[in-house]
CSV table of C-alpha atoms in Angstrom, one decimal:
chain,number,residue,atom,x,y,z
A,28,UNK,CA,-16.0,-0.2,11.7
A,29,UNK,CA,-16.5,-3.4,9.3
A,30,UNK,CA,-18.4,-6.2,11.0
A,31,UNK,CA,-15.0,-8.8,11.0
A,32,UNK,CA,-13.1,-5.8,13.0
A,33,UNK,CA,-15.6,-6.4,15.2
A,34,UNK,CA,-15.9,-10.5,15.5
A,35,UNK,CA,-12.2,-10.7,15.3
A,36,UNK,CA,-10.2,-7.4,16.5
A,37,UNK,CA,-6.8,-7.5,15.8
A,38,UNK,CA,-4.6,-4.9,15.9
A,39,UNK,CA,-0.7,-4.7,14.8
A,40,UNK,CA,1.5,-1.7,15.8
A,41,UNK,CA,5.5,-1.5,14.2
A,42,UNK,CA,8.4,-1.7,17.1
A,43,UNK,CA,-5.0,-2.1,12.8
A,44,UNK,CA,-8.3,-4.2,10.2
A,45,UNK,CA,-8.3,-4.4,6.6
A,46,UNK,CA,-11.8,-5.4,4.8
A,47,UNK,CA,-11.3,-9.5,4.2
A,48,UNK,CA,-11.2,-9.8,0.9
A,49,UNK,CA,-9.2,-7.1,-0.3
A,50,UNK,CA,-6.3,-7.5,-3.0
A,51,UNK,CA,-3.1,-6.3,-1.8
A,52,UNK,CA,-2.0,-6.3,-5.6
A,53,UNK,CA,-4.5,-4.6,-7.9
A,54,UNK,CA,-4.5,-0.4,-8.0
A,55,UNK,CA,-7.4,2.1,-8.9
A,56,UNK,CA,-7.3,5.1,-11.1
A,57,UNK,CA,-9.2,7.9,-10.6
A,58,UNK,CA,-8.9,10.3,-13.3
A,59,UNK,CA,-11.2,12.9,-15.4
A,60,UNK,CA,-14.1,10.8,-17.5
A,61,UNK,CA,-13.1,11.1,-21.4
A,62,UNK,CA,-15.8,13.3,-23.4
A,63,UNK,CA,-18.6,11.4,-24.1
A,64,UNK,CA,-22.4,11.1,-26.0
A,65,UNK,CA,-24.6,12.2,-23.0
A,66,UNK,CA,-26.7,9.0,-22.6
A,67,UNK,CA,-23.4,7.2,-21.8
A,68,UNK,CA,-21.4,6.9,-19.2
A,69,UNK,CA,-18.7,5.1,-17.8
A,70,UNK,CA,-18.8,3.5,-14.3
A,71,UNK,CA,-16.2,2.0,-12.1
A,72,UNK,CA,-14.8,-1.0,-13.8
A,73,UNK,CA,-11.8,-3.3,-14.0
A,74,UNK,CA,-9.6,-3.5,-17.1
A,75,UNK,CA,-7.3,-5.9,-17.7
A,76,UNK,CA,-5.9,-4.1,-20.8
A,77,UNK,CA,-5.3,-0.8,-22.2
A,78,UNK,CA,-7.0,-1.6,-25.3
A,79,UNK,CA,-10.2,-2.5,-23.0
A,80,UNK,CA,-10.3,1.7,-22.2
A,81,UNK,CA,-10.4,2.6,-25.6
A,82,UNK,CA,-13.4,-0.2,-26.6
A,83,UNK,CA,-14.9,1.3,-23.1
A,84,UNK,CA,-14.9,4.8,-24.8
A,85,UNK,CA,-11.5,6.4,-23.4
A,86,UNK,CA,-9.5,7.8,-26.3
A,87,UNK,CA,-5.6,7.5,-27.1
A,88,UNK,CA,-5.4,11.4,-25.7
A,89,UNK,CA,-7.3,10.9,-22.5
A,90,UNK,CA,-5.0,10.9,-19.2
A,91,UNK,CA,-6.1,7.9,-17.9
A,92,UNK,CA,-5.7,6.3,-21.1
A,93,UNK,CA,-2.0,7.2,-20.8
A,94,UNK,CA,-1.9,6.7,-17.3
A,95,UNK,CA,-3.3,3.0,-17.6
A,96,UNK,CA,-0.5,2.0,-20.4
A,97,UNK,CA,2.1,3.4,-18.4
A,98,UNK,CA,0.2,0.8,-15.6
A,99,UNK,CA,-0.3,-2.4,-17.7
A,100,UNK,CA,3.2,-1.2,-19.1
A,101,UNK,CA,5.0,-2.0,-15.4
A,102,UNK,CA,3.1,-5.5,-15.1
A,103,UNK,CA,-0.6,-4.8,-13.9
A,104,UNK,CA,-2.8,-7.5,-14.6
A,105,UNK,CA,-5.8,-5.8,-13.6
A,106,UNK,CA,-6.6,-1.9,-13.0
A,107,UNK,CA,-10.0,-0.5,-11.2
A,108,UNK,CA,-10.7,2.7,-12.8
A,109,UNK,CA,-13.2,5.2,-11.7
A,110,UNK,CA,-13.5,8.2,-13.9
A,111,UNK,CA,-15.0,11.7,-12.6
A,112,UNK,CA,-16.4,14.5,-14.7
A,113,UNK,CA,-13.9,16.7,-15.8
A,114,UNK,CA,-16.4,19.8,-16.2
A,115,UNK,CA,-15.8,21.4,-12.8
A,116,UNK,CA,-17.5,24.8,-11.8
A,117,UNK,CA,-15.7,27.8,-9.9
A,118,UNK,CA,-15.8,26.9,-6.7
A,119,UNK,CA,-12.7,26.1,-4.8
A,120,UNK,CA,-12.4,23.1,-3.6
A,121,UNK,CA,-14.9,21.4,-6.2
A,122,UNK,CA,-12.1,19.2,-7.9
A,123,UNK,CA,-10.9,18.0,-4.4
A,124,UNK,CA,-14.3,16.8,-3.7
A,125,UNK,CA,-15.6,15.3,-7.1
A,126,UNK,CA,-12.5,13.0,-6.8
A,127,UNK,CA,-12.8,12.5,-2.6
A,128,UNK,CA,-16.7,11.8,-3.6
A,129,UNK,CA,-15.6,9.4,-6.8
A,130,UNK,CA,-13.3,7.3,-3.8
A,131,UNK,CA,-16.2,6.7,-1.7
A,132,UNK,CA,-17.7,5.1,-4.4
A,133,UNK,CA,-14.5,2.9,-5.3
A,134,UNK,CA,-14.9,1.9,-1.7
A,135,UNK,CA,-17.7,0.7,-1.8
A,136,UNK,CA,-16.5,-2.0,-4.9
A,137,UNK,CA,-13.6,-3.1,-2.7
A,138,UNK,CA,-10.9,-5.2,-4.6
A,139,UNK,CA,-7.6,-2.9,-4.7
A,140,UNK,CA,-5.4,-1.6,-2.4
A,141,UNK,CA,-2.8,0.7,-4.0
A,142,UNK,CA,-4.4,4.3,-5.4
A,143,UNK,CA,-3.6,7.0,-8.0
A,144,UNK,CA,-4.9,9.7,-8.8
A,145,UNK,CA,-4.1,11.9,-12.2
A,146,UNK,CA,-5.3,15.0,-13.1
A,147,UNK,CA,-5.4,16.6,-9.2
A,148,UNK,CA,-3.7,19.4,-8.4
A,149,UNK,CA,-1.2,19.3,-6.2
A,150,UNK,CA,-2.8,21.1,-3.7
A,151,UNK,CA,-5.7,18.4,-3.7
A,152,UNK,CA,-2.9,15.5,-2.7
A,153,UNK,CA,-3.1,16.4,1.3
A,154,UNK,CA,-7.1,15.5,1.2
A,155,UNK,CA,-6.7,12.5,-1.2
A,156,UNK,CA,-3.6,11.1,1.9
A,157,UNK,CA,-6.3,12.4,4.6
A,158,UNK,CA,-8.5,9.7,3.0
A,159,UNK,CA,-6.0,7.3,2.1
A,160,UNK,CA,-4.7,7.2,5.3
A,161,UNK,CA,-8.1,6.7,7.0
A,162,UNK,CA,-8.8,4.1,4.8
A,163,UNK,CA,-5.9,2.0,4.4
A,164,UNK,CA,-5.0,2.4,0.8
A,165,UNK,CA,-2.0,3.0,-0.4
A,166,UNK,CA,-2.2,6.5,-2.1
A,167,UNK,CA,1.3,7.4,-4.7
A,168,UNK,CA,1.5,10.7,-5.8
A,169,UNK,CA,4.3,12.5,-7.9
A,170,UNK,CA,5.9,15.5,-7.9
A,171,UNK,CA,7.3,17.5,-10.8
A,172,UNK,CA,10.3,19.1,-8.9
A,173,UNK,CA,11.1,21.1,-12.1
A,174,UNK,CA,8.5,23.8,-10.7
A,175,UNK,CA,6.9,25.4,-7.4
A,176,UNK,CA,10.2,26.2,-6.0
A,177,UNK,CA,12.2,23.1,-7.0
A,178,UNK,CA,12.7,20.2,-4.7
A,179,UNK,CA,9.2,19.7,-2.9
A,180,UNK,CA,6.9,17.8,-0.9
A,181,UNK,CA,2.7,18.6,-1.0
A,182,UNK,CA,1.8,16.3,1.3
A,183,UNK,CA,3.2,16.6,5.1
A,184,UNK,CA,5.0,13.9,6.8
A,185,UNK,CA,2.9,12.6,8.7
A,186,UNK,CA,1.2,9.6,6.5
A,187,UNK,CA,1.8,6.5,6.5
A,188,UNK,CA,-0.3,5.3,3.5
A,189,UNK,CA,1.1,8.2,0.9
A,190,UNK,CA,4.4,8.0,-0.9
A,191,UNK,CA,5.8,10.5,-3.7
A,192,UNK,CA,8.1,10.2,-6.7
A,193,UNK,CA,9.5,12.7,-7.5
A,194,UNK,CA,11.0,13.8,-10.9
A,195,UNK,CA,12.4,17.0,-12.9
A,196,UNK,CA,12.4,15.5,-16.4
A,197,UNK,CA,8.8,15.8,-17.5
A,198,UNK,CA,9.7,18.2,-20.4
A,199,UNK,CA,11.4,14.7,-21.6
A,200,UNK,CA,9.3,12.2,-21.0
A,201,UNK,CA,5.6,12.8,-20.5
A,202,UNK,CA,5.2,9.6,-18.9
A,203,UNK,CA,7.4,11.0,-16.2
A,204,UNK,CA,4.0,12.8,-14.6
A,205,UNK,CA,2.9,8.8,-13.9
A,206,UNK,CA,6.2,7.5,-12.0
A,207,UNK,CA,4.2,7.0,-8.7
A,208,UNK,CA,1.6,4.8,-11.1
A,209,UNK,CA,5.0,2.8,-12.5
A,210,UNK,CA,5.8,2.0,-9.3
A,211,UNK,CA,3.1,0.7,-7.8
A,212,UNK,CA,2.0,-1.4,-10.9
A,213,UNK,CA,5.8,-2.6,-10.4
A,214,UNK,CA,5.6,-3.5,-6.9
A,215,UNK,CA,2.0,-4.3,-6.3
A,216,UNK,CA,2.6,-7.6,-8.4
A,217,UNK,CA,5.0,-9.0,-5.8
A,218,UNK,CA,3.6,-10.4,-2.7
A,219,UNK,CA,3.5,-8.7,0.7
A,220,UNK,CA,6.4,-9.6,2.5
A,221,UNK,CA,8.5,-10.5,-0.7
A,222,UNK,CA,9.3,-7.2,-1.4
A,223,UNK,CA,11.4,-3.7,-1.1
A,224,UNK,CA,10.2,-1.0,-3.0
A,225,UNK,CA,13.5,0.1,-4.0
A,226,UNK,CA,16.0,-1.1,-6.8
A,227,UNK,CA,13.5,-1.8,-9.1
A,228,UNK,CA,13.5,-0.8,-12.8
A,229,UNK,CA,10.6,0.9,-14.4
A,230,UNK,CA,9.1,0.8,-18.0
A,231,UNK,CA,8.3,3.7,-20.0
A,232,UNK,CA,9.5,6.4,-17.7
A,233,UNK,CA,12.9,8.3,-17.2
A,234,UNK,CA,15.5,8.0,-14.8
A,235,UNK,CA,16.0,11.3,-13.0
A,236,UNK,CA,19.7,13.1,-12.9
A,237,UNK,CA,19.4,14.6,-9.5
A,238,UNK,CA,22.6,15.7,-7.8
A,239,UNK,CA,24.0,14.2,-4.2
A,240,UNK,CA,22.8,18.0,-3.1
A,241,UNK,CA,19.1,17.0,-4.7
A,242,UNK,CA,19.1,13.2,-3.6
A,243,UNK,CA,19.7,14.9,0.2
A,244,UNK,CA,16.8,16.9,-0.2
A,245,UNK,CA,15.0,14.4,-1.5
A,246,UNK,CA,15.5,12.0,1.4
A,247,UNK,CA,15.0,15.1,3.8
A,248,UNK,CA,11.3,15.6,2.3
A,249,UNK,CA,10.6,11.6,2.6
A,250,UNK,CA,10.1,12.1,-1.3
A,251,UNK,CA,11.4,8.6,-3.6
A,252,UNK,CA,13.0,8.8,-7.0
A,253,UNK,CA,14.1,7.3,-10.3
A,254,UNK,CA,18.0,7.8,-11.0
A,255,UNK,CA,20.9,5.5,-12.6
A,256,UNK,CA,23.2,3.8,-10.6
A,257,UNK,CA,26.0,1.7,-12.3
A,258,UNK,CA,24.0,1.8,-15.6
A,259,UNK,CA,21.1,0.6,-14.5
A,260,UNK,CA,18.2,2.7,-13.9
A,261,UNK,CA,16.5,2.1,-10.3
A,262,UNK,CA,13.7,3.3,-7.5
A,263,UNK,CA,15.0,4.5,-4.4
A,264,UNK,CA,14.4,4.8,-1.2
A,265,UNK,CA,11.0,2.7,-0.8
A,266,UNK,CA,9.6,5.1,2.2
A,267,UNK,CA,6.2,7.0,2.9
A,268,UNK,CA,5.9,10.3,3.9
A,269,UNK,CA,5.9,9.3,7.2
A,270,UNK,CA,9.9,7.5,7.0
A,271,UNK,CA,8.0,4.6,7.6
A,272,UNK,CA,9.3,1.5,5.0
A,273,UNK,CA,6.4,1.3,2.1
A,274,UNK,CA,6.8,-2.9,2.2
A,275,UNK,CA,6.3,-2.4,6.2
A,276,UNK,CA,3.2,-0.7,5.8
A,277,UNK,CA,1.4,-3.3,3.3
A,278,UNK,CA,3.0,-6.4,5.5
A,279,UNK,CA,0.9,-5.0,8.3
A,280,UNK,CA,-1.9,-4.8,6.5
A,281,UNK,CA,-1.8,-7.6,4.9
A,282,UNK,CA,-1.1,-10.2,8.4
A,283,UNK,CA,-3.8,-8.2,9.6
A,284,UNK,CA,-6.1,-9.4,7.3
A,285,UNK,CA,-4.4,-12.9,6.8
A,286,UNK,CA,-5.2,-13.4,10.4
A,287,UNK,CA,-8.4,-12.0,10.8
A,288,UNK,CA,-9.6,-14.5,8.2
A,289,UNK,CA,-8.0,-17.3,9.4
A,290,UNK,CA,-9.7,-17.2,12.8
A,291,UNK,CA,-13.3,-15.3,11.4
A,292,UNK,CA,-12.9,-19.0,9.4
A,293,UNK,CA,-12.7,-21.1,12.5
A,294,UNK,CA,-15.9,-19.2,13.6
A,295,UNK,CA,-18.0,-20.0,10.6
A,296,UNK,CA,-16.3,-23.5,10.3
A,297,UNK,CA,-16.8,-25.0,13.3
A,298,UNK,CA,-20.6,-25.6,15.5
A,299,UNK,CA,-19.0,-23.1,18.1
A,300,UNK,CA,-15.4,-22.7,19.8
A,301,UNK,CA,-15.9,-23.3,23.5
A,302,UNK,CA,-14.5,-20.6,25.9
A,303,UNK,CA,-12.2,-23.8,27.3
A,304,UNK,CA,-8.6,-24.0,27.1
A,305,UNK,CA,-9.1,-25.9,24.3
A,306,UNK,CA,-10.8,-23.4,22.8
A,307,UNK,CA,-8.5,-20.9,23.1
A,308,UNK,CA,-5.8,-22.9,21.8
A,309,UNK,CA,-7.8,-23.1,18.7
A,310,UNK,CA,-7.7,-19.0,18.5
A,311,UNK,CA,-3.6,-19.3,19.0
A,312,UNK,CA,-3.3,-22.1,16.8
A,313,UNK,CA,-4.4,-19.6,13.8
A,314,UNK,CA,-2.6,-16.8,14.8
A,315,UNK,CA,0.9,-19.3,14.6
A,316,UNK,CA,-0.7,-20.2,11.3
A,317,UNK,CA,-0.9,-16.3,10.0
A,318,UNK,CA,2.6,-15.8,11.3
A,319,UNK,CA,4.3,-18.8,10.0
A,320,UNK,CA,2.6,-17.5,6.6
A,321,UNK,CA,4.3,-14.8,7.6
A,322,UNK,CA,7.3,-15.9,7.3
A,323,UNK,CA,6.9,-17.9,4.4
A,324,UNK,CA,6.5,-15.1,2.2
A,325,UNK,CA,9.4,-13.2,3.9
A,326,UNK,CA,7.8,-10.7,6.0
A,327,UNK,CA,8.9,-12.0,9.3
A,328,UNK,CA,12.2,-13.3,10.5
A,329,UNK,CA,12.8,-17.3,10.5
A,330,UNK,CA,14.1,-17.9,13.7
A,331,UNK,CA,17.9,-17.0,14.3
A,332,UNK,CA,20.8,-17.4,17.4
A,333,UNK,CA,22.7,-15.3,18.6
A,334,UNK,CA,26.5,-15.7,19.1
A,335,UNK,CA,25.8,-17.9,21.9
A,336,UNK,CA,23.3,-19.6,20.4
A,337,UNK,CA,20.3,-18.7,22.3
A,338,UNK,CA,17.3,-18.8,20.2
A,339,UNK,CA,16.1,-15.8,18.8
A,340,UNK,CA,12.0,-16.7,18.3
A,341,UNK,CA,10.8,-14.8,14.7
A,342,UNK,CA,7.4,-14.8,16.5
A,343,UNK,CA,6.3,-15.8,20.0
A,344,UNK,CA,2.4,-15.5,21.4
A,345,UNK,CA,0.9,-15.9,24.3
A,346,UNK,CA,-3.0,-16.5,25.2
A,347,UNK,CA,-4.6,-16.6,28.3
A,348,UNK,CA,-6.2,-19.7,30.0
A,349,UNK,CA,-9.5,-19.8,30.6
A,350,UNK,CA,-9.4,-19.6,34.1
A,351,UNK,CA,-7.6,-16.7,33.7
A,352,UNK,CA,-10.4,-15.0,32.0
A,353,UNK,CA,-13.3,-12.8,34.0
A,354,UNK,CA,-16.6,-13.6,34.4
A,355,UNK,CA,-17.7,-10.6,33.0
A,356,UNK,CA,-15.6,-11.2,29.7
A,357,UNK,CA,-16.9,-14.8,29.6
A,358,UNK,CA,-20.3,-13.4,29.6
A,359,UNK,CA,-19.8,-11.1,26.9
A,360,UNK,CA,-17.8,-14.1,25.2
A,361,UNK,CA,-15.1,-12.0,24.7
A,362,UNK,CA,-11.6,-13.5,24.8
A,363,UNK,CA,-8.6,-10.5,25.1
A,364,UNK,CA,-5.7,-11.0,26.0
A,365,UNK,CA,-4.0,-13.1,22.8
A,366,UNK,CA,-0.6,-11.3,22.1
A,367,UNK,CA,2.0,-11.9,19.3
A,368,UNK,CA,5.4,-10.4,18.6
A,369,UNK,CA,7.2,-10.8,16.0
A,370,UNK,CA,10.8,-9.8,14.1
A,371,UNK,CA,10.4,-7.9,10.9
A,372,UNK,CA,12.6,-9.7,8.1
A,373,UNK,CA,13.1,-5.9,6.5
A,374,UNK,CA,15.2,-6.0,3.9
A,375,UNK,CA,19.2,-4.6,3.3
A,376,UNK,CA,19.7,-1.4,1.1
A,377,UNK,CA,22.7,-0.5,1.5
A,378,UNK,CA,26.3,-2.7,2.1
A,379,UNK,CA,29.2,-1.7,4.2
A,380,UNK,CA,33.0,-3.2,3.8
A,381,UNK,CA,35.8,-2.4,4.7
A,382,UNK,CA,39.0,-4.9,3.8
A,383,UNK,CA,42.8,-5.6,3.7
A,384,UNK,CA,44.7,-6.7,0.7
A,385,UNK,CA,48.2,-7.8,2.0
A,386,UNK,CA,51.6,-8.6,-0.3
């Protein structure tokens, strides 16, 4: 557990924390290292260019060469990337834990939040959303759909923090094997709460001509895709394994963090906060903060009325007074008790009308 999940414990369920200075925005790479002089070798680093891998020492033929300009390609303004040596023995399971192994390192460098791996198998993509999913990073993964029995999903739906593309047009578009990387370099750029992950165009990457048989499949498997709609190539459905909304997921994560700070702030800001009622307002006054930010950036609901027009709160909290609070708590100086709710904004996919035209 990180120290600030300690200080300041906050935990978010839909209908947990987040290290404090993570990016919500910025991706890592983990792909094979390119072939190099042995007294050289290339570390984790950030790249704010393609052309900054191949002064680094990845060549034009190197997958996460073309992996990273399929990235910058979609609007990445920075990419982590953390190479692994691509000589790999018999065993197993050894690829699956070079790459689990090169994450812990990544962790250690903090700084992104989405994750994509090339050059796994796809039988390596269930331990990569184990991890992922135990440490809050958003893992994308595609699937070729022209092979291992057609319309498919590797990874089980039970992750919250993985999402697939899938596709069936790699024998047209190479690029096609990054469309996970595409999207997240698309989406990533918008902030948390702004955003649906679907109808979104991509660069350098084909659209996909699945059938309405395919595209039921496809939302059957929780697996997303790349088709044209209307002339106009688009993402749909914006979902994780899971079902769970992809824009969900990161808006959690990223209030969680926005109000962890906010009150780990008041901690280091102020001589002491006093376990008063006026204390404890201070503590509530930065979770309405966190959640008015909230809404500001579109992730929760401004308030609304209803037909009658009663008020319909986007957020309410509640704290405890300090009288309300044990002694045993109070000499622990622990406060519990602080509670929030709040309306999702989500966002509207699909339109329903139905009209008359009369003479």
């Amino acid at each position: 557990m990180n120290l600030i999940d300690k200080l300041v414990n906050v935990k978010i369920s839909i209908s947990e924390g987040v290290d404090s200075g993570v990016s919500f925005s910025n991706i890592l790479l983990v792909g094979p290292a390119p072939n190099l002089e042995e007294e050289k070798v290339i570390g984790i680093a950030a790249y704010a260019s393609a052309d900054e891998l191949l002064e680094a020492g990845f060549t034009a033929n190197d997958e996460v060469y073309k992996a990273a300009a399929v990235a910058f390609m979609n609007g990445a303004s920075e990419l982590y990337v953390a190479p692994y040596s691509a000589e790999m023995g018999e065993e197993e399971d050894e690829q699956k834990n070079v790459i689990l192994d090169t994450l812990n390192a990544a962790l250690e460098i903090g700084g992104w939040y989405g994750l994509y791996v090339c050059g796994a198998n796809e039988e390596d993509y269930k331990a990569i959303a184990d991890w992922a999913e135990t440490n809050r990073k958003l893992f994308g993964f595609t699937v070729d759909c022209a092979v291992n029995g057609g319309i498919h999903n590797p990874v089980e739906k039970v992750y919250s923090y993985a999402f697939g593309m899938a596709t069936k047009c790699l024998d047209k578009n190479e690029n096609n094997k990054h469309l996970a990387l595409a999207m997240l370099a698309k989406v990533l750029t918008l902030q948390a709460g702004s955003e649906t992950w679907a109808y979104k165009t991509l660069s350098g990457v084909n659209s996909d001509a699945f059938t309405t048989a395919d595209i039921a499949s496809l939302k059957d498997a929780n697996l997303n895709y790349y088709v044209e709609c209307a002339g106009r190539a688009i993402t749909l459905e914006g979902k994780t394994t899971s079902g769970e909304w992809i824009d969900v997921i990161r808006f959690r994560d990223w209030l969680l963090n926005d109000m962890q700070t906010r009150i780990f702030n008041l901690f280091i800001k102020n001589p002491k906060v006093p376990f008063t009622d006026a204390g404890i307002t201070l503590i509530q006054n930065q979770m309405i903060a966190s959640l008015k930010e909230g809404q500001a950036v579109g992730g929760i609901a401004q308030t609304e009325y209803d037909e009658e027009g009663n008020e319909i709160p986007g957020y309410t909290t509640s704290v405890p007074t300090s009288s309300g609070v044990s002694d045993a708590n109070k000499a622990t100086r622990t406060l519990s008790g602080c509670t929030f709710t709040a309306r999702l904004a989500n966002a509207i996919h699909i339109v329903e009308i139905s009209g008359t035209l009369t003479a």
